[in-house]
Coordinates of C-alpha atoms and ligand atoms in Angstrom, one line a residue:
X15 CA -7.5 13.8 36.1
X16 CA -4.7 16.4 36.8
X17 CA -1.9 14.0 37.8
X18 CA -2.5 11.6 34.7
X19 CA -2.2 14.8 32.6
X20 CA 1.1 15.8 34.1
X21 CA 2.5 12.4 34.0
X22 CA 1.4 12.2 30.2
X23 CA 3.1 15.6 29.2
X24 CA 6.2 14.7 30.9
X25 CA 6.3 11.4 29.0
X26 CA 5.7 13.5 25.8
X27 CA 8.5 15.7 26.5
X28 CA 10.9 12.7 27.3
X29 CA 9.7 11.0 23.9
X30 CA 10.7 14.0 21.9
X31 CA 14.2 14.7 23.9
X32 CA 15.2 11.2 23.8
X33 CA 13.7 9.8 20.7
X34 CA 11.2 6.7 20.8
X35 CA 11.1 4.2 23.5
X36 CA 13.1 1.1 23.2
X37 CA 9.7 -0.8 23.5
X38 CA 8.1 1.1 20.9
X39 CA 10.9 0.9 18.8
X40 CA 11.2 -2.8 18.7
X41 CA 7.6 -3.3 17.7
X42 CA 8.2 -1.0 14.5
X43 CA 11.6 -2.6 13.6
X44 CA 10.0 -6.0 14.0
X45 CA 7.5 -5.1 11.3
X46 CA 9.9 -3.6 9.0
X47 CA 12.0 -6.5 9.2
X48 CA 9.1 -8.7 8.2
X49 CA 8.6 -6.1 5.3
X50 CA 11.9 -6.3 3.8
X51 CA 12.2 -9.9 3.8
X52 CA 9.0 -10.3 2.1
X53 CA 10.5 -8.0 -0.2
X54 CA 13.3 -10.0 -1.0
X55 CA 11.6 -13.3 -1.4
X56 CA 8.8 -11.5 -3.3
X57 CA 11.4 -10.0 -5.6
X58 CA 13.2 -13.0 -6.3
X59 CA 9.9 -14.8 -7.3
X60 CA 9.2 -11.8 -9.4
X61 CA 12.5 -12.3 -11.2
X62 CA 11.8 -15.9 -11.7
X63 CA 8.2 -15.1 -13.1
X64 CA 9.8 -12.1 -15.5
X65 CA 12.5 -14.7 -17.1
X66 CA 9.8 -17.4 -17.5
X67 CA 7.4 -15.1 -19.4
X68 CA 10.4 -14.0 -21.2
X69 CA 11.0 -17.5 -22.4
X70 CA 14.3 -17.9 -20.8
X71 CA 13.8 -20.0 -17.8
X72 CA 11.9 -23.0 -17.6
X73 CA 10.6 -23.5 -14.0
X74 CA 11.1 -26.9 -12.2
X75 CA 8.0 -29.2 -12.0
X76 CA 7.9 -28.7 -8.0
X77 CA 7.2 -24.7 -8.5
X78 CA 5.1 -23.9 -11.3
X79 CA 4.4 -20.3 -12.7
X80 CA 1.0 -19.9 -11.2
X81 CA 2.2 -20.9 -7.7
X82 CA 5.1 -18.5 -8.0
X83 CA 2.8 -15.7 -9.1
X84 CA 0.5 -16.4 -6.0
X85 CA 3.4 -16.1 -3.6
X86 CA 4.6 -12.8 -5.3
X87 CA 1.4 -11.1 -5.1
X88 CA 0.5 -12.3 -1.5
X89 CA 4.2 -11.3 -0.5
X90 CA 4.3 -7.8 -1.8
X91 CA 0.7 -6.7 -1.8
X92 CA -0.2 -8.2 1.2
X93 CA 2.7 -8.8 3.7
X94 CA 5.2 -6.3 2.5
X95 CA 3.0 -3.3 2.2
X96 CA 1.0 -4.1 5.3
X97 CA 4.0 -4.7 7.4
X98 CA 5.7 -1.6 6.3
X99 CA 2.5 0.5 6.7
X100 CA 1.9 -0.5 10.2
X101 CA 5.7 -0.4 11.3
X102 CA 5.6 3.0 10.1
X103 CA 2.3 4.4 11.4
X104 CA 3.1 2.8 14.8
X105 CA 6.1 4.9 15.1
X106 CA 4.4 7.7 14.0
X107 CA 1.7 7.5 16.7
X108 CA 4.4 6.8 19.2
X109 CA 6.4 9.8 18.4
X110 CA 3.7 12.4 18.0
X111 CA 1.4 11.2 20.7
X112 CA 3.9 10.6 23.3
X113 CA 4.7 6.9 23.3
X114 CA 2.3 3.9 22.8
X115 CA 0.3 3.2 25.9
X116 CA 1.1 -0.2 27.6
X117 CA -2.2 -1.9 26.5
X118 CA -1.4 -0.6 22.9
X119 CA 1.9 -2.2 22.8
X120 CA 0.7 -5.6 24.0
X121 CA -2.2 -5.1 21.2
X122 CA 0.7 -4.3 18.5
X123 CA 2.4 -7.7 19.6
X124 CA -0.6 -9.7 19.6
X125 CA -1.7 -8.2 16.0
X126 CA 2.2 -9.1 14.9
X127 CA 1.9 -12.6 16.0
X128 CA -1.6 -13.2 14.6
X129 CA -0.9 -11.9 11.2
X130 CA 2.5 -14.1 11.2
X131 CA 0.7 -17.3 12.2
X132 CA -2.0 -16.1 9.5
X133 CA 0.8 -15.8 7.0
X134 CA 2.2 -19.4 8.0
X135 CA -1.3 -20.9 7.4
X136 CA -1.6 -19.2 4.0
X137 CA 2.0 -20.1 3.1
X138 CA 1.9 -24.3 3.6
X139 CA -1.1 -24.6 1.1
X140 CA 0.8 -22.3 -1.5
X141 CA 4.1 -24.2 -1.0
X142 CA 2.4 -27.7 -1.2
X143 CA 0.6 -26.3 -4.6
X144 CA -2.8 -26.8 -2.9
X145 CA -3.3 -23.0 -3.5
X146 CA -2.3 -21.5 -6.7
X147 CA -5.4 -19.2 -6.9
X148 CA -3.3 -15.9 -6.9
X149 CA -3.8 -13.3 -4.5
X150 CA -7.2 -12.4 -5.7
X151 CA -8.3 -16.0 -4.9
X152 CA -11.3 -15.5 -7.4
X153 CA -13.9 -18.4 -6.7
X154 CA -14.8 -20.8 -8.2
X155 CA -11.0 -21.5 -8.1
X156 CA -10.6 -23.1 -4.9
X157 CA -7.8 -23.3 -2.6
X158 CA -7.0 -25.7 0.4
X159 CA -9.3 -24.5 3.5
X160 CA -6.3 -23.8 5.5
X161 CA -5.3 -21.2 3.2
X162 CA -8.8 -19.2 3.9
X163 CA -8.1 -19.8 7.8
X164 CA -4.8 -18.2 7.4
X165 CA -6.4 -14.9 5.8
X166 CA -8.8 -14.8 8.9
X167 CA -6.0 -14.9 11.1
X168 CA -4.4 -11.8 9.0
X169 CA -7.7 -9.8 9.2
X170 CA -7.9 -10.4 12.8
X171 CA -4.3 -9.3 13.4
X172 CA -5.4 -5.9 11.3
X173 CA -8.1 -5.7 13.7
X174 CA -6.2 -5.9 16.8
X175 CA -3.8 -3.1 15.5
X176 CA -6.5 -1.0 14.4
X177 CA -8.2 -1.1 17.8
X178 CA -4.9 -0.3 19.3
X179 CA -4.3 2.5 17.2
X180 CA -7.6 3.8 18.0
X181 CA -7.2 3.7 21.8
X182 CA -4.2 5.4 21.4
X183 CA -5.7 8.1 19.4
X184 CA -8.6 8.2 21.5
X185 CA -6.6 8.4 24.8
X186 CA -4.6 11.4 23.4
X187 CA -7.7 13.3 22.2
X188 CA -9.1 12.8 25.7
X189 CA -6.0 14.6 27.4
X190 CA -5.7 17.2 24.8
X191 CA -9.4 18.5 24.2
X192 CA -9.7 21.2 21.6
X193 CA -6.3 20.3 20.0
X194 CA -5.8 19.0 16.5
X195 CA -4.5 15.4 16.2
X196 CA -0.7 15.8 15.2
X197 CA -0.9 15.3 11.2
X198 CA 1.0 12.2 11.1
X199 CA -1.3 10.8 13.7
X200 CA -4.2 12.1 11.4
X201 CA -3.2 10.2 8.5
X202 CA -2.5 7.0 10.8
X203 CA -6.0 7.4 12.0
X204 CA -7.3 7.6 8.3
X205 CA -5.2 4.4 7.4
X206 CA -6.5 2.4 10.2
X207 CA -10.4 3.3 9.7
X208 CA -9.5 2.4 6.0
X209 CA -8.1 -1.0 6.9
X210 CA -11.1 -1.8 9.0
X211 CA -13.4 -1.0 6.3
X212 CA -11.5 -2.9 3.7
X213 CA -11.3 -5.9 5.7
X214 CA -14.9 -6.2 7.0
X215 CA -15.7 -7.3 3.1
X216 CA -12.9 -9.7 2.8
X217 CA -13.9 -10.9 6.2
X218 CA -17.4 -11.7 5.1
X219 CA -16.7 -13.2 1.7
X220 CA -14.1 -15.5 3.4
X221 CA -16.0 -16.4 6.7
X222 CA -19.5 -16.7 5.2
X223 CA -19.1 -17.5 1.6
X224 CA -15.6 -19.4 1.2
X225 CA -14.9 -21.3 3.9
X226 CA -18.4 -23.3 4.1
X227 CA -17.9 -23.9 0.6
X228 CA -14.3 -25.2 0.5
X229 CA -15.1 -27.2 3.5
X230 CA -18.2 -28.7 1.8
X231 CA -21.0 -27.4 3.9
X232 CA -22.5 -25.6 0.8
X233 CA -22.8 -26.8 -2.8
X234 CA -22.0 -23.7 -4.6
X235 CA -20.9 -19.9 -4.3
X236 CA -22.1 -16.8 -5.6
X237 CA -19.1 -16.0 -7.9
X238 CA -20.2 -12.2 -8.5
X239 CA -20.8 -11.5 -4.8
X240 CA -17.6 -12.9 -3.8
X241 CA -15.6 -10.8 -6.6
X242 CA -17.4 -7.8 -5.5
X243 CA -16.6 -8.4 -1.8
X244 CA -13.0 -8.9 -2.7
X245 CA -12.6 -5.8 -4.8
X246 CA -14.2 -3.6 -2.1
X247 CA -10.9 -4.9 0.1
X248 CA -8.5 -5.2 -2.5
X249 CA -9.1 -1.7 -4.2
X250 CA -8.8 -0.3 -0.7
X251 CA -5.8 -2.2 0.2
X252 CA -3.6 -0.6 -2.4
X253 CA -5.2 2.9 -2.0
X254 CA -3.9 2.6 2.0
X255 CA -0.6 1.8 0.7
X256 CA -0.8 4.7 -1.6
X257 CA -2.1 6.9 1.3
X258 CA 0.7 6.1 3.5
X259 CA 3.2 7.1 0.9
X260 CA 1.3 10.3 0.6
X261 CA 1.7 10.8 4.5
X262 CA 5.1 11.0 4.0
X263 CA 5.1 13.3 0.7
X264 CA 3.1 15.8 2.9
X265 CA 4.5 15.6 6.2
X266 CA 8.4 14.3 5.8
X267 CA 9.6 15.4 2.4
X268 CA 9.2 19.2 3.2
X269 CA 11.3 18.6 6.1
X270 CA 13.9 16.9 4.6
X271 CA 14.4 19.5 1.7
X272 CA 14.4 22.4 4.5
X273 CA 11.2 23.7 3.9
X274 CA 7.8 23.9 5.6
X275 CA 4.5 22.1 5.4
X276 CA 1.7 24.1 3.1
X277 CA -1.6 24.4 4.1
X278 CA -2.6 21.8 6.9
X279 CA -6.0 22.2 6.2
X280 CA -5.6 21.3 2.7
X281 CA -3.6 18.3 3.7
X282 CA -6.5 17.0 6.2
X283 CA -8.7 17.8 3.2
X284 CA -7.1 15.3 1.4
X285 CA -7.2 12.5 3.8
X286 CA -11.0 13.2 4.6
X287 CA -12.3 12.4 1.3
X288 CA -9.9 9.5 0.6
X289 CA -11.5 7.8 3.7
X290 CA -14.9 8.6 2.8
X291 CA -15.0 7.8 -0.9
X292 CA -12.3 5.0 -1.0
X293 CA -14.0 1.8 -0.8
X294 CA -16.4 2.1 -3.4
X295 CA -13.8 2.4 -6.0
X296 CA -13.6 -1.4 -5.7
X297 CA -16.1 -1.4 -8.4
X298 CA -13.6 0.0 -11.3
X299 CA -12.0 -3.5 -11.1
X300 CA -15.4 -4.9 -12.4
X301 CA -15.9 -2.8 -15.4
X302 CA -15.9 -5.8 -17.6
X303 CA -17.7 -8.1 -15.0
X304 CA -21.0 -9.1 -15.9
X305 CA -24.1 -8.9 -13.6
X306 CA -23.7 -5.3 -12.8
X307 CA -26.1 -2.8 -14.6
X308 CA -24.7 -0.2 -17.0
X309 CA -26.2 2.5 -14.6
X310 CA -24.4 1.3 -11.7
X311 CA -21.1 1.1 -13.6
X312 CA -21.5 4.5 -14.7
X313 CA -22.0 5.9 -11.2
X314 CA -18.6 4.2 -10.5
X315 CA -16.7 6.0 -13.2
X316 CA -17.8 9.1 -11.4
X317 CA -16.7 7.4 -7.8
X318 CA -13.5 6.3 -9.2
X319 CA -12.6 9.8 -10.7
X320 CA -13.5 11.5 -7.4
X321 CA -10.8 9.6 -5.8
X322 CA -8.3 11.1 -8.6
X323 CA -9.3 14.8 -7.3
X324 CA -7.4 14.4 -4.1
X325 CA -4.4 13.5 -5.8
X326 CA -4.5 16.4 -8.2
X327 CA -4.6 18.9 -5.1
X328 CA -1.5 16.6 -3.8
X329 CA 0.4 17.3 -7.0
X330 CA -0.1 20.8 -6.6
X331 CA 0.5 21.2 -2.9
X332 CA 3.8 19.3 -3.2
X333 CA 5.4 21.1 -6.2
X334 CA 4.2 24.4 -4.4
X335 CA 6.3 23.3 -1.5
X336 CA 9.2 22.3 -3.8
X337 CA 9.5 25.7 -5.5
X338 CA 9.3 27.9 -2.3
X339 CA 11.8 26.0 -0.6
X340 CA 14.0 25.8 -3.5
X341 CA 13.5 29.8 -4.1
X342 CA 14.3 30.5 -0.8
X343 CA 17.7 28.6 -1.1
X344 CA 18.4 31.1 -3.9
X345 CA 16.8 29.2 -7.0
X346 CA 15.8 31.4 -9.6
X347 CA 13.9 31.3 -13.3
X348 CA 10.7 29.6 -14.4
X349 CA 12.2 26.0 -13.8
X350 CA 15.9 26.8 -12.9
X351 CA 14.8 26.6 -9.1
X352 CA 14.7 22.7 -9.7
X353 CA 18.4 22.6 -9.4
X354 CA 18.4 23.8 -5.6
X355 CA 16.5 20.5 -4.9
X356 CA 18.8 18.0 -2.8
X357 CA 18.9 15.4 -5.4
X358 CA 21.9 13.6 -3.6
X359 CA 19.8 13.0 -0.6
X360 CA 18.3 9.3 -1.2
X361 CA 15.5 10.5 1.3
X362 CA 14.3 12.8 -1.1
X363 CA 15.5 11.3 -4.6
X364 CA 13.7 8.1 -3.9
X365 CA 10.2 9.3 -2.8
X366 CA 10.7 12.4 -5.6
X367 CA 10.8 9.7 -8.2
X368 CA 7.8 8.1 -6.9
X369 CA 5.8 11.2 -7.0
X370 CA 6.7 11.5 -10.5
X371 CA 5.8 7.8 -11.4
X372 CA 2.3 8.7 -10.2
X373 CA 1.7 10.9 -13.1
X374 CA 1.7 8.2 -15.9
X375 CA 0.4 5.7 -13.2
X376 CA -2.6 8.0 -12.6
X377 CA -3.0 8.6 -16.4
X378 CA -3.3 4.7 -17.0
X379 CA -5.6 4.3 -14.2
X380 CA -7.9 6.6 -15.9
X381 CA -7.8 5.0 -18.7
X382 CA -8.9 1.6 -17.2
X383 CA -11.9 3.5 -15.5
X384 CA -13.2 4.0 -18.9
X385 CA -15.4 1.6 -20.2
X386 CA -14.4 1.5 -23.6
X387 CA -10.6 1.9 -23.1
X388 CA -10.7 -0.6 -20.5
X389 CA -12.0 -3.2 -23.2
X390 CA -8.9 -3.2 -25.0
X391 CA -6.2 -3.2 -22.1
X392 CA -8.2 -5.6 -19.2
X393 CA -6.4 -8.4 -18.2
X394 CA -3.6 -7.8 -20.4
X395 CA 0.2 -7.1 -19.3
X396 CA -0.9 -3.4 -19.6
X397 CA -2.5 -3.9 -16.2
X398 CA 0.6 -5.4 -14.8
X399 CA 2.6 -2.4 -16.2
X400 CA 0.1 -0.3 -14.4
X401 CA 0.4 -1.4 -10.9
X402 CA 4.0 -1.9 -10.9
X403 CA 4.0 2.0 -11.6
X404 CA 1.7 2.8 -8.6
X405 CA 2.6 0.3 -6.5
X406 CA 6.3 -0.6 -7.5
X407 CA 7.2 2.6 -7.9
X408 CA 4.8 5.6 -6.3
X409 CA 4.4 3.3 -3.1
X410 CA 7.5 1.3 -2.8
X411 CA 9.9 3.7 -3.6
X412 CA 8.5 6.2 -1.1
X413 CA 9.0 3.3 1.5
X414 CA 12.5 2.8 0.5
X415 CA 13.2 6.5 0.9
X416 CA 11.4 6.5 4.2
X417 CA 13.7 3.5 5.7
X418 CA 16.7 5.5 5.1
X419 CA 15.4 7.9 8.3
X420 CA 12.9 5.6 10.0
X421 CA 15.5 2.5 10.4
X422 CA 18.3 4.8 11.9
X423 CA 15.7 6.4 14.0
X424 CA 14.3 3.5 15.5
X425 CA 17.9 1.6 16.0
X426 CA 19.3 5.0 17.4
X427 CA 22.0 5.0 14.4
X428 CA 23.1 7.4 11.8
X429 CA 22.6 7.3 8.1
X430 CA 26.2 7.5 6.8
X431 CA 27.2 9.2 3.6
X432 CA 28.2 5.9 2.3
X433 CA 24.9 4.4 3.0
X434 CA 23.4 7.5 1.4
X435 CA 25.2 6.6 -1.8
X436 CA 24.2 2.9 -1.7
X437 CA 20.7 4.5 -1.4
X438 CA 21.1 6.6 -4.4
X439 CA 22.4 4.1 -6.5
X440 CA 19.7 1.5 -5.5
X441 CA 17.2 4.2 -6.5
X442 CA 18.6 4.5 -9.9
X443 CA 18.9 0.8 -10.6
X444 CA 15.2 0.4 -9.4
X445 CA 14.1 3.3 -11.5
X446 CA 15.7 1.8 -14.5
X447 CA 14.1 -1.6 -13.9
X448 CA 10.8 -0.4 -13.1
X449 CA 10.9 2.1 -16.2
X450 CA 11.9 -0.8 -18.5
X451 CA 9.6 -3.4 -17.2
X452 CA 6.6 -1.2 -17.0
X453 CA 6.9 0.3 -20.7
X454 CA 7.4 -2.9 -21.9
X455 CA 4.4 -4.3 -20.1
X456 CA 2.3 -1.4 -21.3
X457 CA 2.8 -1.8 -24.9
X458 CA 2.8 -5.3 -25.1
X459 CA -0.3 -5.2 -23.1
X460 CA -1.9 -3.0 -26.2
X461 CA -0.9 -5.7 -28.5
X462 CA -2.9 -8.1 -26.6
X463 CA -0.7 -10.3 -24.4
X464 CA -2.5 -11.5 -21.6
X465 CA -1.4 -11.2 -17.8
X466 CA -1.3 -14.3 -15.6
X467 CA -0.5 -16.7 -18.3
X468 CA 2.9 -18.7 -18.3
X469 CA 5.1 -18.8 -21.2
X470 CA 3.3 -20.2 -24.6
X471 CA 4.5 -19.5 -28.3
X472 CA 0.8 -20.3 -29.1
X473 CA 1.7 -22.7 -31.7
X474 CA 4.3 -20.2 -33.1
X475 CA 1.7 -18.1 -34.5
X476 CA 3.1 -15.0 -36.2
X477 CA 1.2 -12.5 -34.4
X478 CA 1.9 -13.7 -30.8
X479 CA 5.6 -14.1 -31.7
X480 CA 5.8 -10.3 -31.8
X481 CA 5.0 -10.2 -28.4
X482 CA 8.6 -12.0 -27.3
X483 CA 10.8 -8.8 -27.4
X484 CA 9.0 -6.9 -25.3
X485 CA 8.5 -9.8 -22.8
X486 CA 12.4 -10.1 -23.0
X487 CA 12.5 -6.6 -22.0
X488 CA 10.3 -7.3 -18.8
X489 CA 12.9 -9.9 -18.1
X490 CA 15.7 -7.5 -18.4
X491 CA 13.8 -4.7 -16.0
X492 CA 13.0 -7.6 -13.6
X493 CA 16.9 -8.5 -13.2
X494 CA 17.6 -4.6 -12.6
X495 CA 14.9 -4.9 -9.9
X496 CA 16.4 -7.9 -8.3
X497 CA 19.7 -6.3 -7.9
X498 CA 18.2 -3.1 -6.4
X499 CA 16.0 -5.3 -3.9
X500 CA 19.3 -7.0 -2.7
X501 CA 20.9 -3.3 -2.2
X502 CA 17.7 -2.0 -0.4
X503 CA 17.5 -5.1 2.1
X504 CA 21.3 -4.9 2.7
X505 CA 20.8 -1.3 3.4
X506 CA 17.9 -1.8 5.8
X507 CA 19.6 -4.5 8.0
X508 CA 22.8 -2.7 8.0
X509 CA 21.1 0.4 9.4
X510 CA 19.1 -1.7 11.8
X511 CA 22.2 -3.4 13.4
X512 CA 25.6 -2.3 12.1
X513 CA 25.5 1.4 11.4
X514 CA 27.2 3.9 13.5
X515 CA 25.3 4.8 16.8
X516 CA 23.8 8.3 17.0
X517 CA 20.6 10.3 17.1
X518 CA 18.3 10.4 14.0
X519 CA 15.2 12.4 13.8
X520 CA 11.7 11.5 12.8
X521 CA 11.3 14.4 10.0
X522 CA 8.1 16.2 10.5
X523 CA 7.8 19.5 9.0
X524 CA 6.3 22.7 10.6
X525 CA 3.8 24.6 9.2
X526 CA 4.6 27.8 7.1
X527 CA 5.0 30.9 9.4
X528 CA 1.7 32.6 9.4
X529 CA -0.3 29.8 8.2
X530 CA -4.1 30.0 8.9
X531 CA -5.4 28.2 11.7
X532 CA -7.0 25.0 10.8
X533 CA -10.8 24.9 11.5
X534 CA -11.7 22.4 14.2
X535 CA -14.3 20.5 12.2
X536 CA -11.6 18.5 10.6
X537 CA -11.4 16.6 13.6
X538 CA -14.7 15.3 13.3
X539 CA -14.1 11.7 12.9
X540 CA -17.3 10.5 13.7
X541 CA -19.0 12.6 10.9
X542 CA -16.3 11.2 8.6
X543 CA -17.0 7.5 9.4
X544 CA -20.7 7.8 8.9
X545 CA -20.3 9.7 5.6
X546 CA -17.9 6.9 4.5
X547 CA -20.7 4.2 5.5
X548 CA -23.4 6.4 3.5
X549 CA -21.3 6.4 0.5
X550 CA -20.8 2.8 0.7
X551 CA -24.4 2.0 1.3
X552 CA -25.2 4.3 -1.7
X553 CA -22.5 2.2 -3.8
X554 CA -23.2 -1.3 -2.5
X555 CA -26.8 -2.1 -1.5
X556 CA -28.4 -2.1 -4.8
X557 CA -25.9 -4.0 -6.8
X558 CA -25.4 -6.5 -3.8
X559 CA -29.3 -7.2 -3.3
X560 CA -29.4 -7.5 -7.4
X561 CA -26.3 -10.2 -7.1
X562 CA -28.6 -12.1 -4.4
X563 CA -31.7 -11.9 -5.6
X564 CA -31.0 -12.8 -9.3
X565 CA -28.1 -15.2 -8.6
X566 CA -27.5 -17.9 -11.2
X567 CA -27.0 -21.5 -9.5
X568 CA -24.0 -21.3 -7.5
X569 CA -20.7 -22.8 -8.8
X570 CA -18.8 -25.8 -7.3
X571 CA -15.2 -25.5 -6.5
X572 CA -12.8 -25.7 -9.3
X573 CA -9.0 -26.9 -9.0
X574 CA -7.6 -26.1 -12.5
X575 CA -4.0 -26.4 -11.8
Ligands
HEM25 C1 11.7 -7.3 -8.2 C2 10.5 -6.4 -8.5 C3 9.6 -6.9 -9.4 C4 9.6 -7.9 -10.3 C5 10.6 -8.4 -11.2 C6 8.1 -8.1 -10.5 C7 7.6 -9.0 -11.6 C8 6.3 -9.3 -11.9 C9 5.8 -10.0 -13.0 C10 6.7 -10.5 -14.1 C11 4.6 -10.3 -12.7 C12 3.8 -11.2 -13.6 C13 2.6 -10.6 -14.3 C14 2.3 -11.7 -15.2 O1 2.6 -12.7 -15.9 O2 0.7 -11.8 -15.2 C15 4.5 -9.5 -11.6 C16 3.3 -9.5 -11.0 C17 2.5 -8.8 -10.0 N1 3.3 -8.0 -9.3 FE1 5.5 -7.9 -9.3 N2 7.3 -7.3 -9.8 C18 8.5 -6.7 -8.7 C19 7.7 -5.8 -7.8 C20 6.6 -5.9 -7.4 C21 6.3 -5.0 -6.3 C22 7.1 -4.2 -5.2 C23 4.9 -5.0 -6.1 C24 3.8 -4.4 -5.1 C25 4.1 -3.9 -4.1 C26 4.3 -6.1 -6.9 C27 3.2 -6.6 -7.1 C28 2.6 -7.6 -7.9 C29 1.2 -7.9 -8.5 C30 0.1 -7.9 -7.2 C31 1.1 -9.0 -9.5 C32 0.3 -9.7 -9.7 C33 0.0 -11.1 -9.3 C34 -1.1 -11.5 -9.9 O3 -1.5 -11.4 -11.3 O4 -1.7 -12.5 -9.2 N3 5.4 -6.6 -7.5 N4 5.5 -9.0 -11.2
CU26 CU1 -8.6 0.2 -7.5

């Protein structure tokens, strides 16, 4: 319809000239506020845990280690990361697709309140010590049923938000036939497809297995099946947070350093395989689990390494952009161009360190995907060190870097030089804390110190007493981290409510001049989703049928705490 089209492009122009509409900004600001409050609470609990395991803090009787560990995991991997991702991509959708449709805006709010309501239901039993099941809630550990009802609402909220994103994208595509989805919205589409795919598994686990079992409608639960469904979700969730960070690396960072995006095709070719092949990676969390045949485990090593490949493409592409841009600014020599990077700009520094952290983080991940090596590190502190590098550095430091332009963009304020300095100091303290904590965790893990274990001296056994200095270092790292958390949360709320008024742009880099045109087949989302479903069936049908057909007697619920 011609008039609708005209109106649309007018709205798009208005959006570019005046920035984001107040209503759309309010949505993203609400999501980001929740994310950073979750960071504050989660970080505080992280410090308590770290000090407990360092042996310097005895927790009061009303807050035990396992309860705090459950809350820390939930606040940071479920609440903080999800709310940030949604706030960021909804701002991206609004900015690049001409403002949110009124219907989509409504869905974003319904999704928000469903997630909050779900989270309140989850928190109540956790606070009452009725749900110290960790964020993985593996059966046969059983929490109060209300905990799982809360999870259901969180999933429903995610579905509502994903549907909103799909409607927004479909509407844009209808009005822009034959055009490529703007790159930020391309990433968003991939992320919301993965969110639906991931949460479908956990919804089946919670609705059809755990809830009937904790309500006493069935006697036993198939433990292996529930773990398998959980990891299809859990693995994909963390990869979604990673893909969110990657979107900023490709799209935003080149603009911030004053360069261009390189190879739009390569960028889209990183998103597509990550969408198609991601969910099946869940099995690498089960290398040590029984009841999965060797052949299947072998296939999954390949599948996990296959998702490593796009990361190598990313590393190449980004360093190429860095070098090009620095050389254009007069950088010289084999490595001398490095000096030309804007090291004093927190919007670059923080995500840059995040990217570098992904090198040891990814290497550790390859260790864990290898059967023999994983036997040494499985369920030790090594693994905790690994995911504080991947999530605590690569993902979260990118989110921090984003916050220094996204929050001012949303609140129509500016990043002042003073606040930039706060950001740089925050980045340095966080880096120091994570490096100290993660290195100690990796080493003490190699010695055998288990994760998820409250402080104990093991009857003063000499071998395990040797772990203590490393655990003390974990406590020191944790202290640095909490200082950095406080600075970061201060920065976010200052930029949201008090920073000087002004216009801040949503930085999206242009393609390099003379870049080849991206072929249109990259837009065939229907095909990518079908391929994703095929890969999932290839990976899951045989093992799941096997787990159901050859199931041992189900387990009754246990409360071990
Ligand atoms: C202030 C910053 C942080 C500190 C001091 C901290 C510290 C810790 C400590 C000491 C553990 C316990 C390990 C164990 O005893 O098994 C832990 C677990 C964990 N942390 Fe953090 N962490 C921080 C930030 C983060 C962030 C930003 C994330 C993710 C976005 C995160 C995700 C997790 C997860 C998923 C666990 C595992 C929980 C479980 O085993 O159930 N942490 N953290
Ligand atoms: Cu994984």
